[in-house]
CSV table of C-alpha atoms in Angstrom, one decimal:
chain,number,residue,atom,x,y,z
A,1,UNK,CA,0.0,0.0,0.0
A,2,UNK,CA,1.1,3.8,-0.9
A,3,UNK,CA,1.1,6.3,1.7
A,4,UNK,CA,-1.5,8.4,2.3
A,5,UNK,CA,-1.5,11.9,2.3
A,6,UNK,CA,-1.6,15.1,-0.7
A,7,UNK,CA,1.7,13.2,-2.1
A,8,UNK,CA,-0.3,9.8,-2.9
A,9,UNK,CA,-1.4,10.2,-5.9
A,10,UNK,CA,2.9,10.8,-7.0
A,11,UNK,CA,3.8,7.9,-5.1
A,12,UNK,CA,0.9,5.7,-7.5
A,13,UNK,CA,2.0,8.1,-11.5
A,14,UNK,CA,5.8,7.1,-10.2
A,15,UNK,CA,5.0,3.6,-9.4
A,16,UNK,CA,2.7,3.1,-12.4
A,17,UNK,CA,5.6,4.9,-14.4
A,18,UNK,CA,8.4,2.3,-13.2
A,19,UNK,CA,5.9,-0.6,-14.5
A,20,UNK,CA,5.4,1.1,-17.7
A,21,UNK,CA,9.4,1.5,-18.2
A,22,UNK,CA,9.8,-1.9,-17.4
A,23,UNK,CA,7.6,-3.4,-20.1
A,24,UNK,CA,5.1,-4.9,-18.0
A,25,UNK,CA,2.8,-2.6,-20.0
A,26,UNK,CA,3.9,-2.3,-23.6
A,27,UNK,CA,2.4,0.9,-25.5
A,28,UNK,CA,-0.7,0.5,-26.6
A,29,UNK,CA,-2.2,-1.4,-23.5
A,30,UNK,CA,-4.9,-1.3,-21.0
A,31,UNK,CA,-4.0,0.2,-17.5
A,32,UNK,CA,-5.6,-0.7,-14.5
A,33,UNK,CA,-9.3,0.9,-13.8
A,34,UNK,CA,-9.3,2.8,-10.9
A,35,UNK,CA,-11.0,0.1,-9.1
A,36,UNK,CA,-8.0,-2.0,-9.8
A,37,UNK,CA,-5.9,0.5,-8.8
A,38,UNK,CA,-7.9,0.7,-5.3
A,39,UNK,CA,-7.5,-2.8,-4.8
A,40,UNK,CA,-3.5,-2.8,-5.2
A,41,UNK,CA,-3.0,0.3,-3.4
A,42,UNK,CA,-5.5,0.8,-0.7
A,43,UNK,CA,-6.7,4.3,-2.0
A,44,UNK,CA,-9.4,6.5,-2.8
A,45,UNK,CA,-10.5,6.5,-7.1
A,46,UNK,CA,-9.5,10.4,-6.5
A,47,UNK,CA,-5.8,9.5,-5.7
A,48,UNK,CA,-6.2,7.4,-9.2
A,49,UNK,CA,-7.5,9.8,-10.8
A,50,UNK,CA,-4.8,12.2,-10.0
A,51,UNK,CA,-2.1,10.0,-10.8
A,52,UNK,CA,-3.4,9.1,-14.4
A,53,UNK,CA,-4.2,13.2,-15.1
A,54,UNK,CA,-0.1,13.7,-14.2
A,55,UNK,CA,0.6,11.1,-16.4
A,56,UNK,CA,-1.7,12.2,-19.3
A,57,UNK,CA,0.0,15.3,-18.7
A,58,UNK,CA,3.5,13.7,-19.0
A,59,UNK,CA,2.4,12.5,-21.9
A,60,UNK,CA,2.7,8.7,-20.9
A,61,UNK,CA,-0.9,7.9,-20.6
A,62,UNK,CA,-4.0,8.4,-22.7
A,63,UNK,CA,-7.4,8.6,-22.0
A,64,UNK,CA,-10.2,7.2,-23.8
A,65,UNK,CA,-13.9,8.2,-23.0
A,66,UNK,CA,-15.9,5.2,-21.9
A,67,UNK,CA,-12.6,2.7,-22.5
A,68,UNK,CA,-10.0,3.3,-19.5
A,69,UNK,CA,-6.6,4.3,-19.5
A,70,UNK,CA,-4.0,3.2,-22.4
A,71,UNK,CA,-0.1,3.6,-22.3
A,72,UNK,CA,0.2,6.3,-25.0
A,73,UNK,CA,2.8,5.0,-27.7
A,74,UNK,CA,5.8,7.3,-28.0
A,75,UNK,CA,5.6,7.2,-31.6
A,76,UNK,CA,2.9,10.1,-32.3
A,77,UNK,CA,0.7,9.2,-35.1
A,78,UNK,CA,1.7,10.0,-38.6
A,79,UNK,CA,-0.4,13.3,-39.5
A,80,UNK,CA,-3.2,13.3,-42.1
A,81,UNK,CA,-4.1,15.9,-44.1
A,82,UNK,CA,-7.2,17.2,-45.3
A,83,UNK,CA,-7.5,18.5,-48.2
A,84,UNK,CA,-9.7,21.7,-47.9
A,85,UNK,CA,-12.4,22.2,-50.5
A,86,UNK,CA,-13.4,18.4,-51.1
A,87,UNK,CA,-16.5,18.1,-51.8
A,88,UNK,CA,-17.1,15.1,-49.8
A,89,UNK,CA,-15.2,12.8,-47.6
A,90,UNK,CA,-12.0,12.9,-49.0
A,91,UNK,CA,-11.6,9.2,-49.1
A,92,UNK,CA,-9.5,9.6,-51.9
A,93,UNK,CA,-7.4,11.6,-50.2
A,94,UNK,CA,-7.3,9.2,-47.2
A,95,UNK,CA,-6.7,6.3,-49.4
A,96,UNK,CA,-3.6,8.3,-50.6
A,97,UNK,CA,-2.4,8.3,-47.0
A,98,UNK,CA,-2.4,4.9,-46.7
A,99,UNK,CA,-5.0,4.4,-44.4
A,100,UNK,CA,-9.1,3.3,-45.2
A,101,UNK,CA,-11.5,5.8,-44.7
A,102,UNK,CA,-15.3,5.1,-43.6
A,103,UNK,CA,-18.2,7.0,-42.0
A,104,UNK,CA,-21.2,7.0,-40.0
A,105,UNK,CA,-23.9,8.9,-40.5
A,106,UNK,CA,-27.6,10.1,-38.9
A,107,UNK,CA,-29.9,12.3,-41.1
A,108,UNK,CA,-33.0,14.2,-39.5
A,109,UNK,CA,-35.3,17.2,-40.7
A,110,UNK,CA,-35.8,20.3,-38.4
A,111,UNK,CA,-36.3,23.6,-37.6
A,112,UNK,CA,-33.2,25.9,-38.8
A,113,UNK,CA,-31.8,27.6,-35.5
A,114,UNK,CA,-31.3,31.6,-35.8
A,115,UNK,CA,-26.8,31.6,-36.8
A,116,UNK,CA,-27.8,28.2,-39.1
A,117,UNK,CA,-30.4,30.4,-40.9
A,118,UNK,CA,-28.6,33.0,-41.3
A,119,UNK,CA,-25.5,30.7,-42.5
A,120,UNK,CA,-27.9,29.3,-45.3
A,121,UNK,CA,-29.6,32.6,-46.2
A,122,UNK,CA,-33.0,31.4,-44.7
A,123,UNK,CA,-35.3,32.4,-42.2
A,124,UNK,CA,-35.1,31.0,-38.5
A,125,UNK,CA,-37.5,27.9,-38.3
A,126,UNK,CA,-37.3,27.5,-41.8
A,127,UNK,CA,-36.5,23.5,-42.4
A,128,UNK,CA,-33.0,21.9,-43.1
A,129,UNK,CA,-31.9,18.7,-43.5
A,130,UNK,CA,-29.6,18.3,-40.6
A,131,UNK,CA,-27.0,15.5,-40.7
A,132,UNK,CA,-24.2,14.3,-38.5
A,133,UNK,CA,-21.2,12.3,-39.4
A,134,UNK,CA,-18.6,10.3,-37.4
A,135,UNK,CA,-15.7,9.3,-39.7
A,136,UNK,CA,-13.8,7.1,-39.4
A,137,UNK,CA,-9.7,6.1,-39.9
A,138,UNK,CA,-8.6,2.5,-39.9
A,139,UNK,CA,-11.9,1.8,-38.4
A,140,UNK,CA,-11.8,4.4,-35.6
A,141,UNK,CA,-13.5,7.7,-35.0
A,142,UNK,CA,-11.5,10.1,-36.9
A,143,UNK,CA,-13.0,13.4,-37.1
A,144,UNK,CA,-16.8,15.2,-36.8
A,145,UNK,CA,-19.3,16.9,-38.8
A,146,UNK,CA,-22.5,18.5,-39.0
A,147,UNK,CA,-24.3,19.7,-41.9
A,148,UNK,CA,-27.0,21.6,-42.5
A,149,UNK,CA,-29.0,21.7,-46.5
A,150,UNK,CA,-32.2,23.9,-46.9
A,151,UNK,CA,-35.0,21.8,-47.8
A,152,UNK,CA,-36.4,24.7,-49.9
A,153,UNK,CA,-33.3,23.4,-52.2
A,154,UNK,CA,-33.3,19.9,-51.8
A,155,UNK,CA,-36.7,18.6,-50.4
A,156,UNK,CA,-38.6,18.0,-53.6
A,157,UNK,CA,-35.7,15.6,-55.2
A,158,UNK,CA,-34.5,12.1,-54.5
A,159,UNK,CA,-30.9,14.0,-53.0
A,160,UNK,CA,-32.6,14.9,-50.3
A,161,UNK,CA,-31.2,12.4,-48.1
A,162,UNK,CA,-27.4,12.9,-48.0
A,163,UNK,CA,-26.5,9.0,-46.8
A,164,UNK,CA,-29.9,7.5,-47.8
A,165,UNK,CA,-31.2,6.3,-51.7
A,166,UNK,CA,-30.4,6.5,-55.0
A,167,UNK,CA,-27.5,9.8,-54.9
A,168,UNK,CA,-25.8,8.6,-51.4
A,169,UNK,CA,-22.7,9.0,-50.3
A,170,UNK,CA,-21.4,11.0,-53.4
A,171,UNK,CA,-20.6,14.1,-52.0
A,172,UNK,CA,-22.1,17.4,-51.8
A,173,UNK,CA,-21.3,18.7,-55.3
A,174,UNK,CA,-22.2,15.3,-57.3
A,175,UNK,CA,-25.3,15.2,-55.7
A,176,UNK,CA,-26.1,19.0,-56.3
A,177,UNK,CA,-25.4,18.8,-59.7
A,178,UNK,CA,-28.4,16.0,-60.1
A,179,UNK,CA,-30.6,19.0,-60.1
A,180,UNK,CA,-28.7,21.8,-61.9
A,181,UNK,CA,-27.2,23.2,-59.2
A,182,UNK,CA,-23.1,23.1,-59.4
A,183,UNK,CA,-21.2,24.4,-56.4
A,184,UNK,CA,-17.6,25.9,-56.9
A,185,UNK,CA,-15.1,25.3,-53.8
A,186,UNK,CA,-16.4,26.1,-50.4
A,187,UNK,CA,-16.1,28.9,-48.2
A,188,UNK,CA,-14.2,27.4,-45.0
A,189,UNK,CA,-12.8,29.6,-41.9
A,190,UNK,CA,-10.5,27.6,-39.4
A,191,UNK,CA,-9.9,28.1,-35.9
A,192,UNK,CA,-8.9,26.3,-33.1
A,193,UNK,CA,-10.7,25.6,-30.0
A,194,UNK,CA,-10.9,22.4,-27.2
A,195,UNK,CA,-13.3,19.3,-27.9
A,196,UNK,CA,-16.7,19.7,-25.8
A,197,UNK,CA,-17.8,16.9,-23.6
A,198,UNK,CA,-20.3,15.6,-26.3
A,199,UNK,CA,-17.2,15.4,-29.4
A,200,UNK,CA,-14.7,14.0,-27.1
A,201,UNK,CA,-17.3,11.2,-25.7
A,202,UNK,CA,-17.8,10.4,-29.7
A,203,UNK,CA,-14.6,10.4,-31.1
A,204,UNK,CA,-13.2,8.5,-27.8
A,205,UNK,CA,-11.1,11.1,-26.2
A,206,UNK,CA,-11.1,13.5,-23.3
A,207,UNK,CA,-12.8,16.7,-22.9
A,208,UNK,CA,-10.1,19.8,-23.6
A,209,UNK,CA,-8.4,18.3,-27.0
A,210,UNK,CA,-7.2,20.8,-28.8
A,211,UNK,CA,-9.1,20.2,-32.4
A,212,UNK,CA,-9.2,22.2,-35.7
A,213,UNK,CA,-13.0,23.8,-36.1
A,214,UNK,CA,-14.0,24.1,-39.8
A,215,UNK,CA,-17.0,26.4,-40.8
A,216,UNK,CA,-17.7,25.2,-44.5
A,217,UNK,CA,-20.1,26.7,-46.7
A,218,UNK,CA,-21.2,25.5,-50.6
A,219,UNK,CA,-22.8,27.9,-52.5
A,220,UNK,CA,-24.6,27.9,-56.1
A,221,UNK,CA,-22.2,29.4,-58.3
A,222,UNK,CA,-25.4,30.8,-60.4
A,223,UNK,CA,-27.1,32.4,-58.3
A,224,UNK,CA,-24.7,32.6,-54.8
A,225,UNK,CA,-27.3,30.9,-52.6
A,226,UNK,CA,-26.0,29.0,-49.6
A,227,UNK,CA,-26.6,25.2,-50.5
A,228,UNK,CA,-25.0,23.5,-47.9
A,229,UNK,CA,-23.0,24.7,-44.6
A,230,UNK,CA,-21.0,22.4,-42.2
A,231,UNK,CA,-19.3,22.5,-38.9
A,232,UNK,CA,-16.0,19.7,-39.1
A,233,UNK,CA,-14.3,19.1,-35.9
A,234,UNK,CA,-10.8,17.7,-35.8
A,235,UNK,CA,-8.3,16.6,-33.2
A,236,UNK,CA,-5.4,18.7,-33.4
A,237,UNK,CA,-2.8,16.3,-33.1
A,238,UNK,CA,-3.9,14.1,-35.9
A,239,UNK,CA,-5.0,16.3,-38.4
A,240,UNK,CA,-3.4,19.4,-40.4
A,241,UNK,CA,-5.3,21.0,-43.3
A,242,UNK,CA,-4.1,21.6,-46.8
A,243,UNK,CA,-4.9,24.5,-48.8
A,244,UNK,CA,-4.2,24.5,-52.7
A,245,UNK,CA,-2.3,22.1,-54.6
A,246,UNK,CA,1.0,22.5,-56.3
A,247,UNK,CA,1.1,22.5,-60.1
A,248,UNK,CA,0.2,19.1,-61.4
A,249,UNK,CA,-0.7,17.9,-58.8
């Protein structure tokens, strides 16, 4: 048993450290639960919890909502890059990369909010087609979006459901263009923020991330009507965005 006291939770990160150095946890695997830790050590899950938040902070551990506590490999992932104004997924792209690109997806009508309306041209309450993605790298949650389409564009044709018939999974533009619409390349503005509770818990990390927030926003190149506008979500230390392509390319 560790001693008790405000030093506890060091004496637990140091020896949980020595048993990482050693190899008896290899990168990549399961630490103890906090329960398990309790039973070897005699203390509270808050002394656990402290020790595994120095060591996340050390950089040794990783946290994954919902799964436990991993031994982070010191190897950081290869970065991917995005390549802004796709269309669609950019499986292509992804392919490139050498890794296999998939998504989830959840499509329901409702009421524009007041900044979507005004992102799309439309009036508050008007309705949207409002779909969420989860997609996926190698099979794991990769990054996060939201997208909104005016039903006043879309609602009287068989694209109306982005994931769902005849037209899905093609991408924004390919499906547009099944009713005379064409879009040129999006409108995006980046910025950087922390994940909320809600796009950590989905993409299996902790709350705080640092991620890349991307405002995208398709427009009719006839007329400049908003067609489609989406919010991407990306962890920061996986992703980097590219902008333009070199000649030839």
């Amino acid at each position: 048993m560790t001693g008790s006291g405000p030093s506890a939770y060091l004496q637990v990160a140091e020896q949980l450290r020595d048993r990482i150095a050693s190899g008896e946890y290899p990168p990549g695997s399961q630490l103890p639960s906090l329960a398990d830790l309790r039973a070897q050590y005699g203390f509270s899950h808050g002394v656990g919890q402290s020790a595994y938040r120095l060591l996340e902070q050390e950089g040794v551990v990783l946290a994954k909502q919902g799964r436990g506590y991993f031994v982070r490999d010191q190897e950081p992932p290869r970065p991917l890059v995005r390549h802004a104004g796709a269309t669609g997924p950019d499986t292509t792209g992804l392919a490139e990369q050498g890794v296999t690109p998939s998504w989830r997806s959840q499509s329901t009508t409702e009421a524009a909010s007041p900044a979507i309306a005004e992102r799309l041209g439309i009036a508050p309450e008007d309705p949207v087609m409002h779909t969420s993605y989860v997609y996926l790298v190698d099979g794991e949650p990769g990054y996060l979006a939201e997208s909104w389409e005016p039903m006043a564009v879309t609602g009287q044709a068989l694209i109306v459901l982005p994931e769902a018939g005849p037209y899905s999974g093609i991408g924004i533009a390919a499906r547009m263009a099944r009713i005379g619409i064409e879009v040129g390349e999006p409108v995006e503005q980046v910025s950087a923020r922390n994940l909320t509770r809600a796009e950590a818990q989905a993409l299996t990390l902790l709350p705080g991330v640092p991620a890349l927030a991307i405002r995208r926003t398709h427009y009719d190149r006839a007329t400049g009507r908003p067609v489609e506008t989406a919010d991407l979500v990306l962890p920061g230390e996986r992703w980097a965005t590219r902008y333009g392509r070199p000649p030839g390319a």
